[in-house]
mmCIF file of C-alpha atoms in Angstrom:
data_model
loop_
_atom_site.group_PDB
_atom_site.id
_atom_site.type_symbol
_atom_site.label_atom_id
_atom_site.label_comp_id
_atom_site.label_asym_id
_atom_site.label_seq_id
_atom_site.Cartn_x
_atom_site.Cartn_y
_atom_site.Cartn_z
ATOM 1 C CA MET A 15 -1.131 16.412 -22.116
ATOM 2 C CA GLN A 16 -2.156 16.633 -17.456
ATOM 3 C CA GLN A 17 -2.595 14.004 -16.051
ATOM 4 C CA VAL A 18 -4.067 13.764 -13.373
ATOM 5 C CA MET A 19 -2.934 11.387 -10.047
ATOM 6 C CA SER A 20 -6.507 10.042 -7.733
ATOM 7 C CA THR A 21 -4.199 8.722 -4.796
ATOM 8 C CA GLY A 22 -6.982 5.582 -3.457
ATOM 9 C CA TYR A 23 -5.692 2.609 -1.173
ATOM 10 C CA VAL A 24 -5.056 -1.186 -1.200
ATOM 11 C CA LYS A 25 -7.332 -2.652 1.870
ATOM 12 C CA VAL A 26 -5.105 -5.311 2.959
ATOM 13 C CA GLY A 27 -6.937 -6.859 6.266
ATOM 14 C CA ASN A 28 -7.369 -4.359 8.592
ATOM 15 C CA ASP A 29 -4.255 -2.453 7.026
ATOM 16 C CA TYR A 30 -5.124 0.739 4.465
ATOM 17 C CA ILE A 31 -1.892 1.883 2.379
ATOM 18 C CA ASN A 32 -1.842 5.088 -0.066
ATOM 19 C CA PRO A 33 -0.160 3.976 -2.406
ATOM 20 C CA ASN A 34 2.716 6.444 -2.768
ATOM 21 C CA ASN A 35 3.534 5.593 0.380
ATOM 22 C CA ILE A 36 4.278 1.410 -0.647
ATOM 23 C CA THR A 37 8.228 1.742 -0.437
ATOM 24 C CA HIS A 38 10.079 -1.753 -1.429
ATOM 25 C CA ILE A 39 8.213 -4.691 -3.203
ATOM 26 C CA GLY A 40 9.882 -7.816 -2.414
ATOM 27 C CA LYS A 41 10.274 -11.430 -1.303
ATOM 28 C CA ASN A 42 10.899 -13.112 2.521
ATOM 29 C CA PRO A 43 12.561 -16.094 2.248
ATOM 30 C CA ASP A 44 9.801 -18.621 2.265
ATOM 31 C CA GLY A 45 8.640 -17.033 -0.706
ATOM 32 C CA THR A 46 6.328 -15.259 -0.029
ATOM 33 C CA THR A 47 6.120 -12.002 -1.311
ATOM 34 C CA PHE A 48 5.283 -8.310 1.361
ATOM 35 C CA VAL A 49 5.015 -4.667 0.850
ATOM 36 C CA SER A 50 6.723 -2.402 3.139
ATOM 37 C CA TYR A 51 5.275 0.920 3.192
ATOM 38 C CA ASN A 52 5.565 4.124 5.117
ATOM 39 C CA THR A 53 2.179 5.123 8.029
ATOM 40 C CA PHE A 54 2.055 8.057 9.979
ATOM 41 C CA ALA A 55 1.443 7.859 13.431
ATOM 42 C CA GLN A 56 0.126 10.531 15.345
ATOM 43 C CA GLY A 57 3.269 10.427 18.663
ATOM 44 C CA PRO A 58 4.423 12.606 22.120
ATOM 45 C CA ASN A 59 6.787 14.423 19.755
ATOM 46 C CA GLY A 60 4.042 14.676 17.025
ATOM 47 C CA ILE A 61 3.515 12.863 13.556
ATOM 48 C CA THR A 62 6.436 10.799 12.997
ATOM 49 C CA PRO A 63 6.378 8.902 9.942
ATOM 50 C CA LEU A 64 6.618 3.784 10.923
ATOM 51 C CA ALA A 65 7.809 1.423 8.157
ATOM 52 C CA ASP A 66 5.029 -1.254 8.118
ATOM 53 C CA ARG A 67 5.284 -4.889 6.265
ATOM 54 C CA ILE A 68 2.812 -6.736 5.250
ATOM 55 C CA PRO A 69 2.519 -10.643 3.581
ATOM 56 C CA VAL A 70 1.022 -9.759 -0.170
ATOM 57 C CA ASN A 71 -0.383 -11.879 -3.271
ATOM 58 C CA SER A 72 2.385 -8.934 -5.087
ATOM 59 C CA ASP A 73 1.039 -9.744 -8.331
ATOM 60 C CA LYS A 74 -2.622 -8.695 -7.029
ATOM 61 C CA PHE A 75 -1.405 -6.207 -5.281
ATOM 62 C CA ALA A 76 0.103 -4.346 -7.787
ATOM 63 C CA GLN A 77 -2.700 -4.270 -9.832
ATOM 64 C CA CYS A 78 -5.517 -3.551 -7.226
ATOM 65 C CA ALA A 79 -2.201 -0.395 -5.717
ATOM 66 C CA ASN A 80 -3.468 1.118 -10.052
ATOM 67 C CA LYS A 81 -6.378 0.850 -9.189
ATOM 68 C CA ALA A 82 -6.727 2.641 -6.090
ATOM 69 C CA MET A 83 -4.836 4.921 -7.707
ATOM 70 C CA GLN A 84 -6.544 5.381 -10.884
ATOM 71 C CA THR A 85 -9.563 5.593 -9.210
ATOM 72 C CA GLY A 86 -9.777 7.214 -5.878
ATOM 73 C CA GLN A 87 -11.512 4.016 -4.427
ATOM 74 C CA ILE A 88 -10.469 1.789 -1.387
ATOM 75 C CA VAL A 89 -9.590 -1.547 -3.585
ATOM 76 C CA ASP A 90 -9.860 -4.781 -1.433
ATOM 77 C CA VAL A 91 -6.861 -6.956 -2.153
ATOM 78 C CA MET A 92 -8.690 -9.696 0.157
ATOM 79 C CA ALA A 93 -12.222 -9.837 -2.370
#
């Protein structure tokens, strides 16, 4: 059985995150959840990976990431 991974994006505020780029989901000291992900930015030295952190609702974010990968759509966490 061949598994087809269709990758959409998770939209959090103004950020669009490819679920394949997520590197870590963890807890902040105040108990909120954050997602770290790699982004690629065009800079003076070419395209470079960056890491970014955004605060999220972990359960909702995980559900949205799964849906985005399954459907290839943009799934808005805030919606």
